CSV table of C-alpha atoms in Angstrom, one decimal:
chain,number,residue,atom,x,y,z
A,287,UNK,CA,203.8,46.2,107.6
A,288,UNK,CA,200.5,44.6,106.6
A,289,UNK,CA,197.8,44.8,109.3
A,290,UNK,CA,196.9,41.4,110.8
A,291,UNK,CA,193.2,42.1,110.0
A,292,UNK,CA,194.0,42.1,106.3
A,293,UNK,CA,196.0,38.9,106.6
A,294,UNK,CA,193.2,37.2,108.4
A,295,UNK,CA,190.7,38.3,105.7
A,296,UNK,CA,193.1,37.2,102.9
A,297,UNK,CA,193.4,33.7,104.5
A,298,UNK,CA,189.7,33.4,104.6
A,299,UNK,CA,189.4,34.5,100.9
A,300,UNK,CA,192.1,32.0,99.8
A,301,UNK,CA,190.4,29.2,101.7
A,302,UNK,CA,186.9,30.0,100.3
A,303,UNK,CA,188.1,30.4,96.7
A,304,UNK,CA,190.2,27.2,96.9
A,305,UNK,CA,187.2,25.2,98.1
A,306,UNK,CA,185.2,26.4,95.1
A,307,UNK,CA,188.1,26.0,92.6
A,308,UNK,CA,187.9,29.7,91.7
A,309,UNK,CA,190.9,31.6,90.4
A,310,UNK,CA,191.1,35.4,90.4
A,311,UNK,CA,193.2,38.3,89.3
A,312,UNK,CA,193.3,42.0,90.3
A,313,UNK,CA,193.8,45.4,88.8
A,314,UNK,CA,195.2,47.9,91.3
A,315,UNK,CA,195.4,51.7,90.9
A,316,UNK,CA,195.2,53.4,94.2
A,317,UNK,CA,196.6,50.5,96.2
A,318,UNK,CA,199.7,50.2,94.0
A,319,UNK,CA,200.1,46.5,94.6
A,320,UNK,CA,199.1,46.4,98.3
A,321,UNK,CA,196.3,43.9,97.5
A,322,UNK,CA,198.7,41.6,95.7
A,323,UNK,CA,201.2,41.9,98.5
A,324,UNK,CA,198.6,41.0,101.1
A,325,UNK,CA,197.4,38.0,99.0
A,326,UNK,CA,200.9,36.6,98.3
A,327,UNK,CA,201.7,36.6,102.0
A,328,UNK,CA,199.3,33.7,102.4
A,329,UNK,CA,200.7,30.2,102.0
A,330,UNK,CA,198.9,28.3,99.2
A,331,UNK,CA,197.6,31.4,97.5
A,332,UNK,CA,198.9,30.2,94.2
A,333,UNK,CA,195.9,27.9,94.1
A,334,UNK,CA,193.6,30.9,93.6
A,335,UNK,CA,195.7,34.0,92.7
A,336,UNK,CA,196.7,34.2,89.1
A,337,UNK,CA,198.2,37.7,88.8
A,338,UNK,CA,198.0,41.4,89.8
A,339,UNK,CA,198.1,44.3,87.4
A,340,UNK,CA,199.3,47.6,88.9
A,341,UNK,CA,198.0,50.2,86.5
A,342,UNK,CA,198.6,53.4,88.2
A,343,UNK,CA,199.0,55.7,85.2
A,344,UNK,CA,196.3,56.2,82.6
A,345,UNK,CA,198.8,55.0,80.0
A,346,UNK,CA,199.2,51.7,81.9
A,347,UNK,CA,195.4,51.3,82.1
A,348,UNK,CA,195.3,51.7,78.3
A,349,UNK,CA,198.3,49.7,77.4
A,350,UNK,CA,197.9,46.8,79.7
A,351,UNK,CA,194.1,46.4,80.2
A,352,UNK,CA,192.9,48.2,77.1
A,353,UNK,CA,190.8,50.8,78.9
A,354,UNK,CA,189.9,53.4,76.2
A,355,UNK,CA,191.4,56.8,76.7
A,356,UNK,CA,188.1,58.4,75.7
A,357,UNK,CA,186.4,56.6,78.6
A,358,UNK,CA,188.9,58.2,81.0
A,359,UNK,CA,188.6,61.6,79.4
A,360,UNK,CA,184.8,61.5,79.6
A,361,UNK,CA,184.3,60.0,83.1
A,362,UNK,CA,187.8,60.4,84.7
A,363,UNK,CA,190.2,57.7,85.7
A,364,UNK,CA,188.4,57.5,89.0
A,365,UNK,CA,184.9,56.4,87.9
A,366,UNK,CA,182.6,53.5,87.8
A,367,UNK,CA,183.0,53.3,84.1
A,368,UNK,CA,186.7,53.0,84.2
A,369,UNK,CA,186.8,50.5,87.1
A,370,UNK,CA,184.3,48.3,85.1
A,371,UNK,CA,186.6,48.5,82.1
A,372,UNK,CA,189.6,47.6,84.2
A,373,UNK,CA,187.8,44.5,85.5
A,374,UNK,CA,186.7,43.5,82.0
A,375,UNK,CA,190.3,44.0,80.8
A,376,UNK,CA,191.5,41.5,83.3
A,377,UNK,CA,189.2,38.9,81.9
A,378,UNK,CA,190.5,39.6,78.3
A,379,UNK,CA,194.1,39.1,79.5
A,380,UNK,CA,193.7,36.0,81.7
A,381,UNK,CA,191.7,32.8,82.1
A,382,UNK,CA,190.5,33.5,85.7
A,383,UNK,CA,187.0,33.1,87.0
A,384,UNK,CA,186.8,36.3,88.9
A,385,UNK,CA,188.4,39.8,88.4
A,386,UNK,CA,188.4,42.5,90.9
A,387,UNK,CA,189.6,46.1,90.2
A,388,UNK,CA,189.9,49.3,92.1
A,389,UNK,CA,190.5,53.0,91.3
A,390,UNK,CA,190.3,55.9,93.7
A,391,UNK,CA,191.9,59.0,95.2
A,392,UNK,CA,194.1,58.3,98.2
A,393,UNK,CA,195.2,61.9,98.7
A,394,UNK,CA,196.3,64.1,100.2
A,395,UNK,CA,195.8,65.9,96.9
A,396,UNK,CA,193.6,65.1,93.9
A,397,UNK,CA,190.2,65.4,95.5
A,398,UNK,CA,187.4,67.6,94.1
A,399,UNK,CA,184.0,68.5,95.6
A,400,UNK,CA,182.4,65.8,93.3
A,401,UNK,CA,185.1,63.2,94.1
A,402,UNK,CA,186.8,64.0,97.4
A,403,UNK,CA,189.9,62.3,98.7
A,404,UNK,CA,188.9,58.8,99.7
A,405,UNK,CA,186.5,58.3,96.7
A,406,UNK,CA,187.0,54.7,95.6
A,407,UNK,CA,185.3,52.5,93.0
A,408,UNK,CA,185.5,48.7,93.0
A,409,UNK,CA,184.3,46.3,90.3
A,410,UNK,CA,184.0,42.6,90.6
A,411,UNK,CA,183.3,40.6,87.5
A,412,UNK,CA,182.9,37.0,86.5
A,413,UNK,CA,183.8,35.3,83.3
A,414,UNK,CA,180.1,34.6,82.7
A,415,UNK,CA,179.6,38.4,82.2
A,416,UNK,CA,178.3,39.2,85.7
A,417,UNK,CA,179.7,42.6,86.8
A,418,UNK,CA,179.0,44.6,90.0
A,419,UNK,CA,180.4,47.8,91.3
A,420,UNK,CA,180.6,49.5,94.7
A,421,UNK,CA,181.5,53.1,95.6
A,422,UNK,CA,183.1,54.2,98.9
A,423,UNK,CA,184.3,57.4,100.4
A,424,UNK,CA,187.0,56.4,102.9
A,425,UNK,CA,188.3,58.7,105.5
A,426,UNK,CA,191.9,59.1,106.8
A,427,UNK,CA,195.4,59.6,105.5
A,428,UNK,CA,196.8,58.0,102.4
A,429,UNK,CA,198.0,54.9,104.1
A,430,UNK,CA,194.7,54.4,105.9
A,431,UNK,CA,192.7,54.8,102.7
A,432,UNK,CA,194.8,52.3,100.9
A,433,UNK,CA,194.4,49.7,103.7
A,434,UNK,CA,190.6,50.4,103.8
A,435,UNK,CA,190.4,49.8,100.0
A,436,UNK,CA,192.1,46.4,100.3
A,437,UNK,CA,189.9,45.5,103.3
A,438,UNK,CA,186.8,46.4,101.3
A,439,UNK,CA,188.0,44.3,98.3
A,440,UNK,CA,188.7,41.2,100.5
A,441,UNK,CA,185.4,41.6,102.4
A,442,UNK,CA,183.5,41.7,99.1
A,443,UNK,CA,185.3,38.7,97.7
A,444,UNK,CA,184.6,36.8,100.9
A,445,UNK,CA,180.9,37.9,100.8
A,446,UNK,CA,180.7,36.7,97.2
A,447,UNK,CA,182.1,33.3,98.1
A,448,UNK,CA,179.3,32.7,100.7
A,449,UNK,CA,176.5,33.8,98.3
A,450,UNK,CA,177.5,32.4,94.9
A,451,UNK,CA,176.9,28.9,93.6
């Protein structure tokens, strides 16, 4: 079940992007398609949502979005460098205006002292070359962390729509 708060945010994103004529796509790792599921719940989303890539394994990141294996070896699959490469990979595979990507550790295993469970990297990039990243450490269980990631993605997209020309 998708929380109502996520659906309300998604509705706002769809409306804001539709008004601007923007199209977007997503690369999901930690959320495993939850972002896409939330977005596609909204009527009229096809006006702005092109596609979602679920690239959970490192092989999928490489095969589908062309993230270099050396980048993942050097920085880890959960890193700012990899999330930026995921977002850039979306733009090479699509014709969208905006690409958003996420990678993180939802737990309960997989955390380290440097990257504890809940560590999440987001990247948002525009076809013009603009790219931004954000880092979070979410608290809670696996389900809660995944919901928080989607919420942060939607919040950021909505924030962008009110600041960009």
